[in-house]
Amino acid sequence: MTVGLIARDDESSEFFNATAQNTLLVQRCEHCKHLQYPLPFAASVGRCRNCGRPDLSWQPVSGFGVLITWTHLHRKPSKAGTPTPVTTVAIVELDEGPWVHTQLRHIPETLHAGDRVVVAFERTAAGEAIPVFENGSMIRPRH
Amino acid sequence: MSGSTSDAAIAGLGITEMGKVYGRSTTDFGADAIIRACTDAGLDLHDLDGLLTNSGLTGGVGLWLQRELGLRDMRLLSEIQGFGSSAGAMVAMAAMAVASGTATTVACVFADAPLTADRGAGAAYAASRPPLPTGFAGLPDAVGLSGANPYYALAARRHMERYGTTSEQFGHIAVAARQWATMNPRAQMREPMTLADHQASRMIADPLHLLDCCLVSNGAIAVIVTSAARAANLAQPAVHVLGWAQAHPGYSMQKGSDFGLISGAAQSGPAALKMAGVTVDDVDIREIYDCYTYTTLISLEDYGFCEKGEGGALAASGALAPGGSLPTNTGGGELSGYYMWGMTPLSEAVIQARGQGGQRQVPHHDVVLVSGNGGVLDYHATLVLSPHARS
C-alpha cells in the first residue's frame, strides 16, 4: 500500500478539500444530471462525458461500490533478492454508477468481481488525501 | 478478376534493421524504411506523391521527412496518430487517396527508437512523470497506474472474471507466437519457449507475466500504396487492399461499460470484411496486434473466429500455432517478433499475402486480416488484404 503525492490545482481544490474530510465527491452535470469521476488527463477541462456541456458541480457519494477488476503490480525484484512490495490497483464501480481507478488496501487473499468495497482515504505527509478502497462487505451504508 | 480501376494495392514493403539497434535517430530509421519500400516496389523515390507518417513514442518522424528525402510536388502529406490503429488508418487513407485521384503513390511510414543502450524496455515505455503531479492528472500515478501494463492487466482480469479465461490460456498465445517467430529471421525472440516458461516468467501486473507482454523495438517500417493496375506491373506481387474499417469504442467507464470485454474489432471486423466482400470464414491468416497475449485473445473473439468468451479455449486448442487451423501472427507478432505498433501485423500480412514467408509461409493466403489496436483498447483499425484483385 503506497500512494504518491498530488498537489492540488484550481480545478481539483474542492475535491481534495472533501477527501481531507473523508468525503468522496463526483462531478454532476447540471444539464443532464450525469455523474462522473474526474478525468485524469492534464488536457481535460471538465466537461460532462454524457452531453459535453461544461456545467459541472460536485456531489458527495456514499463511498460504497463493487470491484470491477484489479491487478497486483509487482516491482522488479531487488538484486539482493529481498521481497518487493505488491500494490493492488483496481477499477471500482460506485453504487451511483461512475467507475474509479483506484488502489485497494486491507484486502482479503482472494478477490472476485462484484466484491463490496468502501472508500478510505490515504494520506501522505506532503500531499493530498487520496481515495482508495477496502473491503466493504462488513460495513453497511449509512442512510 | 480484373478489379476496379480505383482499387488500391500495397506495392512495396521496407523494413529496417530492428530491435536493439542503437545510435540511429527515428528520422534516419523512417527515411531508410521509405527508401527500402521504394526499392522493394521497383519505384524511384521521386515517384512518391504522397507521404503519411506515424510517430511512435519518440516523435521522430513527421512532415519534415519530405524535406529530408527531397520529395517535391507532394499531393498528400500528413502526420497520422491513432497509436496502434495508425497503420490501418494510414493504409486506408492512402487507398482512398489513390481511389479518388488525390495521389498516385503514397508511402506510409512508422518509426520509433525508444530503446537506448543504457536502459531497459520497461523504462522506455513507462510514462514520463511530471516532477510533482498536479490535480486529477496526478491520480493515476498516485495510485500506481503508470504505463500500459496495469491498464491491460485490468482489462485481462475482467475478461478472466467474466469468462473464466486463465493465465495458461494466455500462455498458449505466447507459445504459439514464439513457435512462429522461430521461423522468422527478423524476429527478436527466436529461442523456443514452453508454457512452463511462460508460467515461470516474472509477474509484471497480475495476471500478466513478462511473457504476456510485447517487446520494445527500435526501427521503422514503410509500405507503398498505389493503384492495383500500376502495382500489377511493379517488382513485387501486388497485395490488394480489399477492405478497411476503424472502430473507437469510447468506453463509458461507468456502470454497463464493456471495457475489457469487447474491443473495437467487434465493429471494425465485420465492416472491413463486408467491404472486402468476404466473410470471417474466408480469412486464411490473422495478423493481430498483440501488445499483450490478452489483446490477441479478445480480438480473435471480437472478429468472430470463436464465440465471445471462448478465446481462451481457442488458444489452448493449438489452432493459432504453426500447423493449426487458424494460423495467427505468423511472424511472431509483437510478442516475439518486433514491436512496430500496427506495422508489425501489417508487414507480416504483406509478406504472407505475397507468398514470401519462407519456412513459415501459410499455404493458403488468399485473404489476410490485419488488426490494429491502440490506447487501452481505445482505438481499432482493420484491413483485409489479398494477393487477388477484388472479384
Coordinates of C-alpha atoms in Angstrom, one line a residue:
Chain A
M1 CA 0.0 0.0 0.0
T2 CA 1.7 3.1 -1.2
V3 CA 0.2 6.2 -2.7
G4 CA 2.0 9.0 -4.4
L5 CA 2.0 12.8 -3.8
I6 CA -0.5 15.0 -5.5
A7 CA -0.5 18.8 -5.5
R8 CA -3.9 20.4 -5.8
D9 CA -4.8 22.9 -8.6
D10 CA -7.8 25.2 -9.0
E11 CA -9.9 22.5 -10.7
S12 CA -9.2 19.9 -8.0
S13 CA -9.2 22.0 -4.8
E14 CA -12.9 21.3 -3.9
F15 CA -12.3 17.6 -4.5
F16 CA -9.3 17.5 -2.2
N17 CA -11.0 19.7 0.4
A18 CA -13.5 16.9 0.6
T19 CA -11.1 14.0 0.7
A20 CA -9.4 15.8 3.6
Q21 CA -12.8 15.5 5.4
N22 CA -13.1 11.8 4.4
T23 CA -15.7 12.5 1.7
L24 CA -15.7 11.4 -1.9
L25 CA -17.1 13.7 -4.5
V26 CA -18.1 13.1 -8.1
Q27 CA -19.0 15.5 -10.8
R28 CA -22.6 16.1 -11.6
C29 CA -23.8 17.6 -14.8
E30 CA -26.3 20.4 -14.1
H31 CA -27.7 19.9 -17.6
C32 CA -28.3 16.1 -17.9
K33 CA -27.7 15.0 -14.2
H34 CA -24.9 12.6 -15.4
L35 CA -22.5 11.6 -12.6
Q36 CA -18.8 11.0 -13.3
Y37 CA -15.4 10.7 -11.7
P38 CA -13.0 13.4 -12.9
L39 CA -11.0 12.5 -16.0
P40 CA -7.3 12.2 -15.1
F41 CA -5.9 14.0 -18.1
A42 CA -4.0 17.2 -17.9
A43 CA -5.8 18.4 -21.0
S44 CA -9.2 17.8 -19.5
V45 CA -11.2 20.9 -18.8
G46 CA -14.0 19.1 -17.0
R47 CA -17.0 18.6 -19.3
C48 CA -19.9 16.2 -19.0
R49 CA -19.0 13.0 -20.7
N50 CA -22.7 12.3 -21.5
C51 CA -23.8 15.6 -23.0
G52 CA -20.5 17.5 -23.5
R53 CA -21.6 20.6 -21.5
P54 CA -19.3 22.3 -19.1
D55 CA -21.7 22.9 -16.2
L56 CA -20.4 20.5 -13.6
S57 CA -20.9 20.7 -9.9
W58 CA -19.6 18.4 -7.1
Q59 CA -21.8 15.9 -5.3
P60 CA -20.9 13.7 -2.4
V61 CA -21.4 9.9 -2.9
S62 CA -21.8 7.1 -0.4
G63 CA -18.3 5.7 -1.0
F64 CA -19.7 2.2 -1.5
G65 CA -19.2 0.2 -4.6
V66 CA -18.2 -3.1 -6.2
L67 CA -15.0 -4.3 -7.6
I68 CA -15.0 -4.5 -11.4
T69 CA -11.4 -5.6 -11.9
W70 CA -8.0 -5.4 -10.3
T71 CA -4.3 -6.1 -10.8
H72 CA -1.4 -6.8 -8.3
L73 CA 1.6 -4.8 -9.5
H74 CA 4.9 -6.5 -8.9
R75 CA 8.1 -4.4 -8.9
K76 CA 11.2 -5.7 -10.4
P77 CA 12.9 -7.9 -7.8
S78 CA 15.8 -6.3 -6.0
K79 CA 19.3 -7.6 -6.7
A80 CA 19.6 -8.7 -3.1
G81 CA 16.5 -10.9 -3.7
T82 CA 14.5 -9.3 -0.9
P83 CA 10.7 -9.3 -1.5
T84 CA 9.4 -6.1 -3.1
P85 CA 6.0 -4.7 -2.1
V86 CA 3.0 -5.5 -4.2
T87 CA 0.5 -2.8 -4.9
T88 CA -3.1 -3.6 -5.9
V89 CA -4.8 -1.2 -8.2
A90 CA -8.4 -1.6 -9.3
I91 CA -11.5 -0.3 -11.0
V92 CA -14.3 0.2 -8.6
E93 CA -17.9 0.9 -9.7
L94 CA -19.5 3.3 -7.3
D95 CA -23.1 2.5 -6.3
E96 CA -24.0 5.7 -8.0
G97 CA -22.6 4.4 -11.3
P98 CA -19.2 6.1 -12.1
W99 CA -16.0 4.0 -12.3
V100 CA -13.0 5.0 -10.2
H101 CA -9.4 3.9 -11.0
T102 CA -8.0 3.4 -7.5
Q103 CA -5.9 1.4 -5.2
L104 CA -7.0 -1.3 -2.8
R105 CA -5.8 -1.8 0.8
H106 CA -6.6 -4.3 3.6
I107 CA -7.9 -6.8 1.1
P108 CA -8.6 -10.5 1.6
E109 CA -6.4 -13.1 0.0
T110 CA -8.8 -13.7 -2.9
L111 CA -10.7 -11.1 -4.8
H112 CA -13.7 -11.5 -7.0
A113 CA -15.5 -9.2 -9.4
G114 CA -18.6 -7.9 -7.6
D115 CA -16.9 -7.8 -4.1
R116 CA -18.3 -5.0 -2.0
V117 CA -15.8 -2.2 -1.3
V118 CA -15.9 1.1 0.5
V119 CA -13.8 4.2 0.1
A120 CA -11.0 5.1 2.5
F121 CA -8.5 8.0 2.4
E122 CA -4.8 7.5 2.3
R123 CA -2.8 10.4 3.5
T124 CA 0.8 11.4 2.7
A125 CA 2.8 13.8 4.7
A126 CA 3.1 16.4 2.0
G127 CA 0.3 15.7 -0.5
E128 CA -3.5 15.5 -0.7
A129 CA -5.6 12.7 0.8
I130 CA -6.2 10.1 -2.0
P131 CA -9.3 8.0 -2.3
V132 CA -8.5 4.2 -2.0
F133 CA -10.9 1.3 -1.4
E134 CA -11.0 -1.5 1.1
N135 CA -13.2 -4.5 1.9
G136 CA -16.7 -3.2 2.4
S137 CA -18.7 -6.4 2.9
M138 CA -18.8 -5.9 6.7
I139 CA -19.9 -2.3 6.6
R140 CA -23.4 -1.1 5.9
P141 CA -24.0 2.2 4.1
R142 CA -25.2 5.0 6.2
H143 CA -28.5 6.5 5.2
Chain B
M1 CA -10.5 -10.9 -61.6
S2 CA -9.7 -7.6 -63.2
G3 CA -10.8 -5.5 -60.2
S4 CA -11.9 -1.9 -60.3
T5 CA -9.6 0.7 -61.7
S6 CA -9.9 2.6 -58.4
D7 CA -8.8 -0.2 -56.2
A8 CA -5.5 0.2 -54.3
A9 CA -2.7 -2.2 -53.6
I10 CA 0.4 -2.4 -51.5
A11 CA 3.3 -2.5 -53.9
G12 CA 6.3 -2.1 -51.6
L13 CA 7.5 -3.0 -48.1
G14 CA 10.5 -1.6 -46.4
I15 CA 11.8 -2.9 -43.1
T16 CA 14.9 -1.5 -41.5
E17 CA 17.2 -3.4 -39.1
M18 CA 15.1 -3.8 -36.0
G19 CA 15.3 -4.2 -32.2
K20 CA 18.2 -3.2 -30.0
V21 CA 19.7 -1.0 -32.7
Y22 CA 21.3 2.0 -31.0
G23 CA 22.8 5.2 -32.3
R24 CA 20.3 5.9 -35.1
S25 CA 17.6 8.6 -34.9
T26 CA 14.0 7.9 -35.6
T27 CA 14.1 10.2 -38.7
D28 CA 17.0 8.1 -40.0
F29 CA 15.1 4.9 -39.5
G30 CA 12.0 6.4 -41.2
A31 CA 13.9 7.6 -44.2
D32 CA 15.6 4.3 -44.5
A33 CA 12.3 2.4 -44.5
I34 CA 10.8 4.6 -47.2
I35 CA 13.8 4.1 -49.5
R36 CA 13.7 0.4 -48.8
A37 CA 10.0 0.2 -49.6
C38 CA 10.5 2.1 -52.9
T39 CA 13.4 -0.2 -53.9
D40 CA 11.3 -3.2 -53.0
A41 CA 8.5 -2.0 -55.3
G42 CA 10.8 -1.1 -58.1
L43 CA 9.9 2.6 -57.8
D44 CA 12.1 5.6 -57.7
L45 CA 11.9 7.7 -54.5
H46 CA 10.6 10.6 -56.7
D47 CA 7.7 8.5 -57.9
L48 CA 6.1 9.2 -54.5
D49 CA 3.5 11.9 -54.5
G50 CA 2.0 11.1 -51.1
L51 CA 3.5 10.6 -47.6
L52 CA 1.8 9.7 -44.4
T53 CA 3.8 9.4 -41.2
N54 CA 3.1 7.9 -37.9
S55 CA 5.4 8.6 -35.0
G56 CA 6.0 6.3 -32.1
L57 CA 6.9 7.4 -28.6
T58 CA 9.9 9.3 -29.6
G59 CA 8.2 11.6 -32.1
G60 CA 10.9 11.4 -34.7
V61 CA 9.0 11.2 -38.0
G62 CA 6.7 13.9 -39.3
L63 CA 6.2 16.3 -42.2
W64 CA 9.9 17.1 -42.3
L65 CA 10.6 13.7 -43.8
Q66 CA 9.5 15.3 -47.1
R67 CA 12.5 17.7 -47.0
E68 CA 14.8 15.1 -45.5
L69 CA 14.2 13.0 -48.6
G70 CA 13.9 15.9 -51.1
L71 CA 10.4 14.9 -52.1
R72 CA 8.8 17.5 -54.4
D73 CA 5.3 18.3 -55.5
M74 CA 3.5 16.1 -53.0
R75 CA -0.2 15.7 -53.4
L76 CA -0.8 14.2 -50.0
L77 CA 1.2 14.8 -46.8
S78 CA 0.1 14.3 -43.3
E79 CA 1.0 13.1 -39.8
I80 CA -1.3 10.4 -38.6
Q81 CA -1.8 9.4 -34.9
G82 CA -4.1 6.7 -33.8
F83 CA -1.5 4.8 -31.8
G84 CA -1.8 1.1 -32.6
S85 CA -4.6 1.7 -35.1
S86 CA -2.4 4.1 -37.1
A87 CA -1.0 1.6 -39.7
G88 CA -4.5 0.6 -40.7
A89 CA -5.6 4.2 -40.8
M90 CA -2.7 5.2 -43.0
V91 CA -3.2 2.4 -45.5
A92 CA -7.0 3.2 -45.6
M93 CA -6.3 6.9 -46.2
A94 CA -3.7 6.1 -48.8
A95 CA -6.2 3.7 -50.6
M96 CA -8.9 6.4 -50.5
A97 CA -6.4 8.9 -51.9
V98 CA -5.5 6.6 -54.7
A99 CA -9.1 5.8 -55.5
S100 CA -10.1 9.4 -55.6
G101 CA -7.1 10.5 -57.7
T102 CA -5.8 12.7 -54.9
A103 CA -2.4 11.0 -55.1
T104 CA -1.0 8.0 -57.1
T105 CA 1.8 6.7 -55.0
V106 CA 1.7 7.0 -51.2
A107 CA 4.3 6.0 -48.7
C108 CA 3.1 5.2 -45.2
V109 CA 5.8 5.0 -42.5
F110 CA 6.1 4.2 -38.8
A111 CA 9.3 4.8 -37.0
D112 CA 10.4 4.7 -33.3
A113 CA 13.5 4.4 -31.3
P114 CA 12.6 4.4 -27.6
L115 CA 15.4 2.0 -26.7
T116 CA 18.7 3.4 -25.6
A117 CA 21.8 1.4 -24.6
D118 CA 21.6 2.4 -21.0
R119 CA 18.0 1.5 -20.0
G120 CA 15.6 -1.4 -20.4
A121 CA 12.5 -1.9 -22.4
G122 CA 10.2 -1.3 -19.4
A123 CA 11.8 2.1 -18.7
A124 CA 11.4 3.0 -22.4
Y125 CA 7.7 2.6 -22.3
A126 CA 7.0 3.9 -18.8
A127 CA 5.1 7.2 -18.8
S128 CA 7.4 10.1 -18.2
R129 CA 6.3 11.7 -14.9
P130 CA 6.0 15.3 -14.1
P131 CA 8.1 16.4 -11.1
L132 CA 5.1 17.0 -8.9
P133 CA 1.9 15.5 -10.2
T134 CA -0.8 18.1 -10.0
G135 CA -4.6 17.8 -9.8
F136 CA -6.6 15.0 -11.3
A137 CA -3.9 14.3 -13.9
G138 CA -1.8 13.0 -11.0
L139 CA -4.3 10.5 -9.7
P140 CA -3.3 7.5 -11.9
D141 CA 0.3 7.7 -10.9
A142 CA -0.6 8.3 -7.3
V143 CA -2.5 5.0 -7.1
G144 CA 0.1 3.1 -9.1
L145 CA -1.3 3.2 -12.6
S146 CA 1.7 4.1 -14.8
G147 CA 2.4 2.9 -18.3
A148 CA 0.2 0.4 -20.3
N149 CA 0.8 -2.8 -18.3
P150 CA -1.6 -2.2 -15.3
Y151 CA -4.4 -1.0 -17.6
Y152 CA -4.2 -4.1 -19.8
A153 CA -3.9 -6.2 -16.7
L154 CA -7.2 -4.7 -15.5
A155 CA -8.8 -5.5 -18.9
A156 CA -7.4 -9.0 -18.9
R157 CA -8.6 -9.7 -15.3
R158 CA -12.1 -8.5 -16.1
H159 CA -12.2 -11.0 -19.1
M160 CA -11.0 -13.8 -16.8
E161 CA -13.6 -13.0 -14.2
R162 CA -16.4 -12.9 -16.7
Y163 CA -15.5 -15.8 -18.9
G164 CA -13.2 -18.0 -16.9
T165 CA -10.2 -17.2 -19.1
T166 CA -6.9 -18.4 -17.5
S167 CA -3.3 -17.4 -17.4
E168 CA -2.4 -20.7 -19.1
Q169 CA -4.7 -19.9 -22.0
F170 CA -2.9 -16.5 -22.4
G171 CA 0.3 -18.6 -22.2
H172 CA -0.7 -20.7 -25.2
I173 CA -0.9 -17.5 -27.3
A174 CA 2.6 -16.5 -26.3
V175 CA 3.9 -20.0 -27.1
A176 CA 2.2 -20.1 -30.5
A177 CA 3.7 -16.7 -31.3
R178 CA 7.1 -17.9 -30.4
Q179 CA 6.7 -21.0 -32.5
W180 CA 6.1 -18.8 -35.5
A181 CA 9.0 -16.5 -34.5
T182 CA 11.5 -19.4 -34.6
M183 CA 10.9 -19.4 -38.3
N184 CA 11.2 -15.6 -38.8
P185 CA 14.8 -14.4 -39.3
R186 CA 13.6 -10.9 -38.4
A187 CA 12.1 -11.9 -35.1
Q188 CA 13.9 -10.7 -32.0
M189 CA 13.0 -13.7 -29.8
R190 CA 13.6 -17.0 -31.7
E191 CA 14.6 -19.3 -28.8
P192 CA 11.9 -22.0 -28.3
M193 CA 9.6 -21.3 -25.3
T194 CA 7.2 -23.6 -23.4
L195 CA 4.0 -23.0 -21.4
A196 CA 6.1 -23.7 -18.3
D197 CA 8.5 -20.9 -19.3
H198 CA 5.5 -18.6 -19.7
Q199 CA 4.1 -19.5 -16.3
A200 CA 7.6 -19.2 -14.6
S201 CA 8.3 -15.8 -16.1
R202 CA 8.3 -12.8 -13.8
M203 CA 4.9 -11.4 -12.8
I204 CA 4.6 -7.9 -14.1
A205 CA 1.0 -6.9 -13.4
D206 CA -1.1 -9.9 -12.3
P207 CA -2.4 -11.7 -14.4
L208 CA 0.2 -10.6 -16.9
H209 CA 3.6 -12.3 -16.8
L210 CA 6.6 -10.9 -18.6
L211 CA 6.0 -13.3 -21.5
D212 CA 2.4 -11.9 -21.9
C213 CA 3.9 -8.6 -22.8
C214 CA 5.3 -7.4 -26.1
L215 CA 8.8 -6.4 -27.0
V216 CA 10.1 -2.9 -27.5
S217 CA 12.0 -2.2 -30.7
N218 CA 13.9 0.5 -32.5
G219 CA 13.4 0.6 -36.2
A220 CA 10.9 1.6 -39.0
I221 CA 8.6 0.0 -41.5
A222 CA 7.1 1.6 -44.6
V223 CA 4.6 0.4 -47.2
I224 CA 3.9 1.9 -50.6
V225 CA 0.2 2.1 -51.7
T226 CA -0.6 2.7 -55.4
S227 CA -3.4 1.6 -57.8
A228 CA -3.9 -2.1 -58.3
A229 CA -3.4 -1.6 -62.0
R230 CA 0.0 0.0 -61.5
A231 CA 1.0 -2.4 -58.8
A232 CA 0.5 -5.3 -61.2
N233 CA 3.4 -4.0 -63.3
L234 CA 5.8 -3.4 -60.5
A235 CA 8.6 -5.5 -58.9
Q236 CA 6.6 -7.4 -56.3
P237 CA 3.3 -9.4 -56.3
A238 CA 0.6 -6.8 -55.6
V239 CA -1.2 -7.0 -52.3
H240 CA -4.7 -5.7 -52.8
V241 CA -6.4 -3.6 -50.2
L242 CA -9.9 -5.0 -50.3
G243 CA -11.4 -3.7 -47.1
W244 CA -10.8 -1.4 -44.2
A245 CA -12.6 0.0 -41.2
Q246 CA -12.0 1.7 -37.9
A247 CA -13.8 1.5 -34.6
H248 CA -13.1 3.5 -31.5
P249 CA -15.5 2.4 -28.7
G250 CA -15.2 5.4 -26.3
Y251 CA -15.8 3.2 -23.3
S252 CA -18.1 5.0 -20.9
M253 CA -16.1 3.7 -17.8
Q254 CA -19.3 3.6 -15.7
K255 CA -22.0 1.1 -14.9
G256 CA -22.5 -1.1 -18.0
S257 CA -19.2 -0.3 -19.7
D258 CA -17.7 -3.1 -21.9
F259 CA -14.1 -2.2 -21.1
G260 CA -12.1 -5.4 -21.1
L261 CA -14.9 -7.5 -22.5
I262 CA -15.4 -6.2 -26.1
S263 CA -12.9 -4.4 -28.3
G264 CA -13.4 -2.2 -31.4
A265 CA -12.8 -5.3 -33.5
A266 CA -16.4 -6.3 -33.0
Q267 CA -17.3 -3.2 -35.1
S268 CA -14.4 -2.8 -37.5
G269 CA -14.0 -6.5 -38.3
P270 CA -17.5 -7.1 -39.9
A271 CA -17.3 -3.7 -41.6
A272 CA -13.9 -4.3 -43.2
L273 CA -14.9 -7.9 -44.2
K274 CA -18.1 -6.6 -45.8
M275 CA -16.2 -4.0 -47.8
A276 CA -13.9 -6.8 -49.0
G277 CA -16.8 -8.9 -50.0
V278 CA -15.7 -11.9 -47.8
T279 CA -16.8 -13.4 -44.5
V280 CA -14.8 -14.3 -41.4
D281 CA -14.7 -17.9 -42.6
D282 CA -12.8 -16.8 -45.8
V283 CA -9.9 -15.5 -43.7
D284 CA -6.8 -17.6 -44.2
I285 CA -4.4 -15.7 -42.0
R286 CA -4.9 -13.5 -39.0
E287 CA -2.2 -10.8 -38.2
I288 CA -3.5 -9.4 -34.9
Y289 CA -2.0 -6.5 -32.9
D290 CA -0.6 -8.3 -29.8
C291 CA 0.7 -5.8 -27.3
Y292 CA -0.3 -8.4 -24.8
T293 CA -1.5 -12.1 -25.2
Y294 CA -4.8 -10.9 -23.9
T295 CA -5.1 -8.5 -26.9
T296 CA -4.8 -11.3 -29.4
L297 CA -7.5 -13.3 -27.4
I298 CA -10.1 -10.6 -27.2
S299 CA -9.5 -9.5 -30.8
L300 CA -10.0 -13.1 -32.1
E301 CA -13.3 -13.3 -30.2
D302 CA -14.5 -10.0 -31.5
Y303 CA -13.6 -10.7 -35.1
G304 CA -15.8 -13.8 -34.7
F305 CA -13.1 -16.6 -35.0
C306 CA -14.8 -18.1 -32.0
E307 CA -17.7 -17.2 -29.7
K308 CA -17.3 -14.5 -27.1
G309 CA -15.6 -15.9 -24.1
E310 CA -14.2 -18.9 -26.0
G311 CA -10.9 -17.2 -26.9
G312 CA -9.0 -19.0 -24.2
A313 CA -10.2 -22.4 -25.3
L314 CA -9.4 -21.5 -28.9
A315 CA -5.8 -20.6 -27.9
A316 CA -5.4 -23.7 -25.9
S317 CA -6.6 -25.9 -28.8
G318 CA -3.4 -25.1 -30.8
A319 CA -5.4 -23.6 -33.7
L320 CA -3.2 -20.4 -33.7
A321 CA 0.2 -22.2 -33.9
P322 CA 2.0 -23.5 -37.0
G323 CA 0.0 -26.3 -38.4
G324 CA -3.1 -25.2 -36.7
S325 CA -6.5 -24.5 -38.4
L326 CA -6.4 -20.7 -37.7
P327 CA -2.8 -19.5 -38.3
T328 CA -2.3 -16.3 -36.4
N329 CA 0.6 -13.8 -36.0
T330 CA 2.7 -15.9 -38.3
G331 CA 5.9 -13.8 -37.9
G332 CA 5.8 -14.0 -34.1
G333 CA 3.8 -10.8 -33.7
E334 CA 4.8 -8.1 -31.2
L335 CA 5.3 -10.7 -28.5
S336 CA 8.2 -12.5 -30.2
G337 CA 8.8 -10.7 -33.5
Y338 CA 9.3 -7.0 -33.3
Y339 CA 7.2 -4.1 -31.9
M340 CA 6.5 -1.6 -34.6
W341 CA 2.9 -0.8 -33.5
G342 CA 0.4 -1.6 -36.3
M343 CA 3.2 -2.1 -38.8
T344 CA 4.1 -5.4 -37.1
P345 CA 0.9 -7.2 -38.2
L346 CA 0.7 -5.2 -41.5
S347 CA 4.3 -6.1 -42.6
E348 CA 3.8 -9.8 -41.9
A349 CA 0.5 -9.7 -43.7
V350 CA 2.2 -8.3 -46.8
I351 CA 4.9 -11.0 -46.6
Q352 CA 2.3 -13.8 -46.3
A353 CA -0.1 -12.4 -48.9
R354 CA 2.9 -12.3 -51.4
G355 CA 3.8 -15.8 -50.5
Q356 CA 7.2 -14.8 -49.3
G357 CA 7.0 -16.2 -45.8
G358 CA 9.7 -18.9 -46.5
Q359 CA 9.6 -21.6 -43.9
R360 CA 6.7 -20.0 -42.1
Q361 CA 4.6 -19.4 -45.2
V362 CA 1.0 -20.4 -44.7
P363 CA -0.1 -22.4 -47.8
H364 CA -3.5 -20.7 -48.1
H365 CA -3.0 -17.0 -48.1
D366 CA -5.9 -15.6 -50.3
V367 CA -7.4 -13.5 -47.5
V368 CA -5.3 -11.9 -44.8
L369 CA -6.9 -10.0 -41.9
V370 CA -4.8 -7.2 -40.3
S371 CA -5.8 -5.9 -36.9
G372 CA -4.5 -2.8 -35.2
N373 CA -5.2 -1.8 -31.6
G374 CA -4.2 1.3 -29.7
G375 CA -4.5 3.0 -26.4
V376 CA -6.1 0.6 -23.9
L377 CA -8.4 -1.0 -26.4
D378 CA -9.5 2.6 -27.3
Y379 CA -8.5 2.7 -31.0
H380 CA -9.0 0.0 -33.5
A381 CA -8.4 -0.5 -37.3
T382 CA -8.9 -3.5 -39.6
L383 CA -7.6 -4.2 -43.0
V384 CA -8.4 -7.0 -45.4
L385 CA -5.6 -7.8 -47.8
S386 CA -5.3 -10.3 -50.7
P387 CA -3.0 -11.3 -53.5
H388 CA -6.1 -11.2 -55.7
A389 CA -7.9 -8.2 -57.0
R390 CA -11.5 -7.7 -56.0
S391 CA -13.6 -10.2 -57.9

